[in-house]
mmCIF file of C-alpha atoms in Angstrom:
data_model
loop_
_atom_site.group_PDB
_atom_site.id
_atom_site.type_symbol
_atom_site.label_atom_id
_atom_site.label_comp_id
_atom_site.label_asym_id
_atom_site.label_seq_id
_atom_site.Cartn_x
_atom_site.Cartn_y
_atom_site.Cartn_z
ATOM 1 C CA MET A 1345 -0.222 6.959 8.030
ATOM 2 C CA ASP A 1346 -3.406 8.360 6.583
ATOM 3 C CA SER A 1347 -5.783 6.526 4.267
ATOM 4 C CA THR A 1348 -4.315 8.224 1.167
ATOM 5 C CA GLU A 1349 -1.001 6.423 1.665
ATOM 6 C CA LEU A 1350 -2.747 3.127 2.387
ATOM 7 C CA TYR A 1351 -4.779 3.526 -0.803
ATOM 8 C CA GLU A 1352 -1.477 3.963 -2.681
ATOM 9 C CA ILE A 1353 -0.358 0.590 -1.319
ATOM 10 C CA GLU A 1354 -3.742 -0.881 -2.209
ATOM 11 C CA ARG A 1355 -3.526 0.376 -5.814
ATOM 12 C CA SER A 1356 0.000 -1.000 -6.150
ATOM 13 C CA LEU A 1357 -1.250 -4.470 -5.214
ATOM 14 C CA TRP A 1358 -3.314 -4.487 -8.427
ATOM 15 C CA THR A 1359 -0.072 -4.487 -10.491
ATOM 16 C CA ASN A 1360 0.403 -8.263 -10.128
ATOM 17 C CA ASP A 1361 3.866 -7.942 -8.604
ATOM 18 C CA PRO A 1362 4.586 -11.030 -6.463
ATOM 19 C CA LYS A 1363 7.429 -9.315 -4.548
ATOM 20 C CA LEU A 1364 5.120 -6.428 -3.666
ATOM 21 C CA TYR A 1365 2.548 -8.921 -2.370
ATOM 22 C CA HIS A 1366 5.204 -10.660 -0.311
ATOM 23 C CA ASP A 1367 6.395 -7.371 1.183
ATOM 24 C CA SER A 1368 2.957 -5.739 1.686
ATOM 25 C CA LEU A 1369 0.973 -8.651 3.115
ATOM 26 C CA ARG A 1370 1.537 -9.940 6.610
ATOM 27 C CA HIS A 1371 2.732 -13.576 6.664
ATOM 28 C CA ASP A 1372 -0.672 -14.787 7.932
ATOM 29 C CA ALA A 1373 -2.811 -12.622 5.608
ATOM 30 C CA LEU A 1374 -5.949 -14.092 4.089
ATOM 31 C CA LEU A 1375 -7.673 -13.101 0.858
ATOM 32 C CA MET A 1376 -11.205 -14.022 -0.193
ATOM 33 C CA PHE A 1377 -12.401 -14.146 -3.789
ATOM 34 C CA GLN A 1378 -15.473 -15.674 -5.407
ATOM 35 C CA GLU A 1379 -13.245 -17.730 -7.733
ATOM 36 C CA THR A 1380 -10.930 -19.178 -5.062
ATOM 37 C CA GLY A 1381 -12.619 -18.859 -1.703
ATOM 38 C CA VAL A 1382 -10.217 -18.029 1.124
ATOM 39 C CA ILE A 1383 -6.511 -18.218 0.223
ATOM 40 C CA THR A 1384 -3.262 -17.477 2.029
ATOM 41 C CA ARG A 1385 -0.583 -14.955 1.128
ATOM 42 C CA ASP A 1386 1.603 -17.734 -0.263
ATOM 43 C CA ALA A 1387 -1.232 -19.092 -2.439
ATOM 44 C CA ALA A 1388 -1.899 -15.574 -3.753
ATOM 45 C CA ILE A 1389 1.783 -15.070 -4.590
ATOM 46 C CA ALA A 1390 1.889 -18.425 -6.416
ATOM 47 C CA ALA A 1391 -1.225 -17.464 -8.400
ATOM 48 C CA ILE A 1392 0.293 -14.096 -9.354
ATOM 49 C CA ARG A 1393 3.505 -15.782 -10.498
ATOM 50 C CA GLU A 1394 1.408 -18.095 -12.700
ATOM 51 C CA GLU A 1395 -0.517 -15.118 -14.118
ATOM 52 C CA ASN A 1396 2.819 -13.435 -14.878
ATOM 53 C CA ARG A 1397 4.072 -16.565 -16.681
ATOM 54 C CA GLU A 1398 0.874 -16.550 -18.767
ATOM 55 C CA ASN A 1399 1.265 -12.791 -19.449
ATOM 56 C CA ARG A 1400 -2.015 -12.036 -17.653
ATOM 57 C CA HIS A 1401 -2.270 -8.789 -15.726
ATOM 58 C CA TRP A 1402 -4.664 -5.997 -14.938
ATOM 59 C CA ALA A 1403 -4.551 -3.533 -17.839
ATOM 60 C CA GLU A 1404 -6.768 -0.943 -16.141
ATOM 61 C CA VAL A 1405 -7.959 -0.428 -12.576
ATOM 62 C CA LYS A 1406 -10.096 2.430 -11.312
ATOM 63 C CA PHE A 1407 -11.139 2.930 -7.683
ATOM 64 C CA SER A 1408 -14.272 4.792 -6.632
ATOM 65 C CA ASP A 1409 -16.387 5.258 -3.504
ATOM 66 C CA GLU A 1410 -13.239 5.118 -1.355
ATOM 67 C CA ARG A 1411 -13.832 5.041 2.371
ATOM 68 C CA ALA A 1412 -11.634 4.369 5.368
ATOM 69 C CA LEU A 1413 -12.285 3.370 8.949
ATOM 70 C CA SER A 1414 -9.889 3.507 11.909
ATOM 71 C CA PRO A 1415 -11.301 1.058 14.461
ATOM 72 C CA THR A 1416 -8.098 1.288 16.537
ATOM 73 C CA ASP A 1417 -4.827 3.221 16.369
ATOM 74 C CA ASP A 1418 -3.094 0.277 14.724
ATOM 75 C CA THR A 1419 -5.777 -0.924 12.279
ATOM 76 C CA ARG A 1420 -7.345 0.569 9.179
ATOM 77 C CA VAL A 1421 -10.165 -0.696 6.987
ATOM 78 C CA LEU A 1422 -10.336 0.400 3.349
ATOM 79 C CA ILE A 1423 -13.624 -0.010 1.487
ATOM 80 C CA TYR A 1424 -13.978 0.782 -2.213
ATOM 81 C CA LYS A 1425 -15.340 -0.212 -5.589
ATOM 82 C CA ALA A 1426 -12.855 -1.317 -8.242
ATOM 83 C CA ASP A 1427 -13.523 -1.421 -11.964
ATOM 84 C CA ALA A 1428 -10.732 -3.507 -13.458
ATOM 85 C CA ARG A 1429 -9.971 -4.997 -16.855
ATOM 86 C CA TRP A 1430 -7.616 -7.887 -17.538
ATOM 87 C CA ASN A 1431 -5.249 -7.357 -20.472
ATOM 88 C CA TYR A 1432 -6.868 -10.277 -22.359
ATOM 89 C CA GLU A 1433 -10.482 -9.114 -21.781
ATOM 90 C CA SER A 1434 -12.374 -6.352 -23.553
ATOM 91 C CA ASN A 1435 -14.775 -5.540 -20.694
ATOM 92 C CA PRO A 1436 -13.954 -4.619 -17.103
ATOM 93 C CA ILE A 1437 -15.308 -6.317 -14.020
ATOM 94 C CA SER A 1438 -16.691 -4.441 -11.025
ATOM 95 C CA VAL A 1439 -16.007 -5.585 -7.475
ATOM 96 C CA LEU A 1440 -16.665 -4.207 -4.027
ATOM 97 C CA CYS A 1441 -13.506 -4.521 -1.943
ATOM 98 C CA SER A 1442 -12.510 -4.318 1.672
ATOM 99 C CA SER A 1443 -8.989 -4.504 3.019
ATOM 100 C CA ILE A 1444 -7.792 -4.516 6.594
ATOM 101 C CA TYR A 1445 -4.321 -3.203 7.413
ATOM 102 C CA ALA A 1446 -2.559 -3.602 10.751
ATOM 103 C CA LEU A 1447 0.519 -1.896 12.099
ATOM 104 C CA ASP A 1448 3.163 -4.615 12.411
ATOM 105 C CA SER A 1449 6.612 -3.694 13.782
ATOM 106 C CA GLY A 1450 6.134 -0.103 12.627
ATOM 107 C CA GLU A 1451 4.902 -1.001 9.113
ATOM 108 C CA TRP A 1452 1.374 -1.185 7.751
ATOM 109 C CA LYS A 1453 0.672 -4.691 6.452
ATOM 110 C CA LEU A 1454 -2.401 -6.055 4.731
ATOM 111 C CA VAL A 1455 -3.971 -8.782 6.875
ATOM 112 C CA PHE A 1456 -7.252 -9.359 5.007
ATOM 113 C CA HIS A 1457 -8.676 -8.537 1.579
ATOM 114 C CA GLN A 1458 -12.085 -9.455 0.218
ATOM 115 C CA GLN A 1459 -13.777 -8.897 -3.144
ATOM 116 C CA THR A 1460 -17.480 -9.221 -3.951
ATOM 117 C CA PRO A 1461 -18.616 -9.092 -7.604
ATOM 118 C CA PHE A 1462 -20.797 -6.064 -8.236
ATOM 119 C CA ALA A 1463 -23.303 -6.056 -11.075
ATOM 120 C CA VAL A 1464 -23.643 -2.591 -12.548
#
């Protein structure tokens, strides 16, 4: 799989779909955000379900400065800037992101995602 297809998965994860998170993240995946620190896949899914109940979701997301590394045949690192706006906010936020995918039983699974706030 090339980085274009992995970036499609990455973009889909910004849709706040808990089933997609469950299916796309490896069971031991970790995510790191300024607001939460390090959280597990299950904690992320629970948070997304709560956001869905509160009708909170990303209204707009734009990626830029997309890069990809292939440290081994079965790992990929995606690095990008995301400008994203919540549906209840008028201004977007900017974050620098990195995601690590690993080939797991023939499928690419997210194993780590990190976001750093980026002041424009």
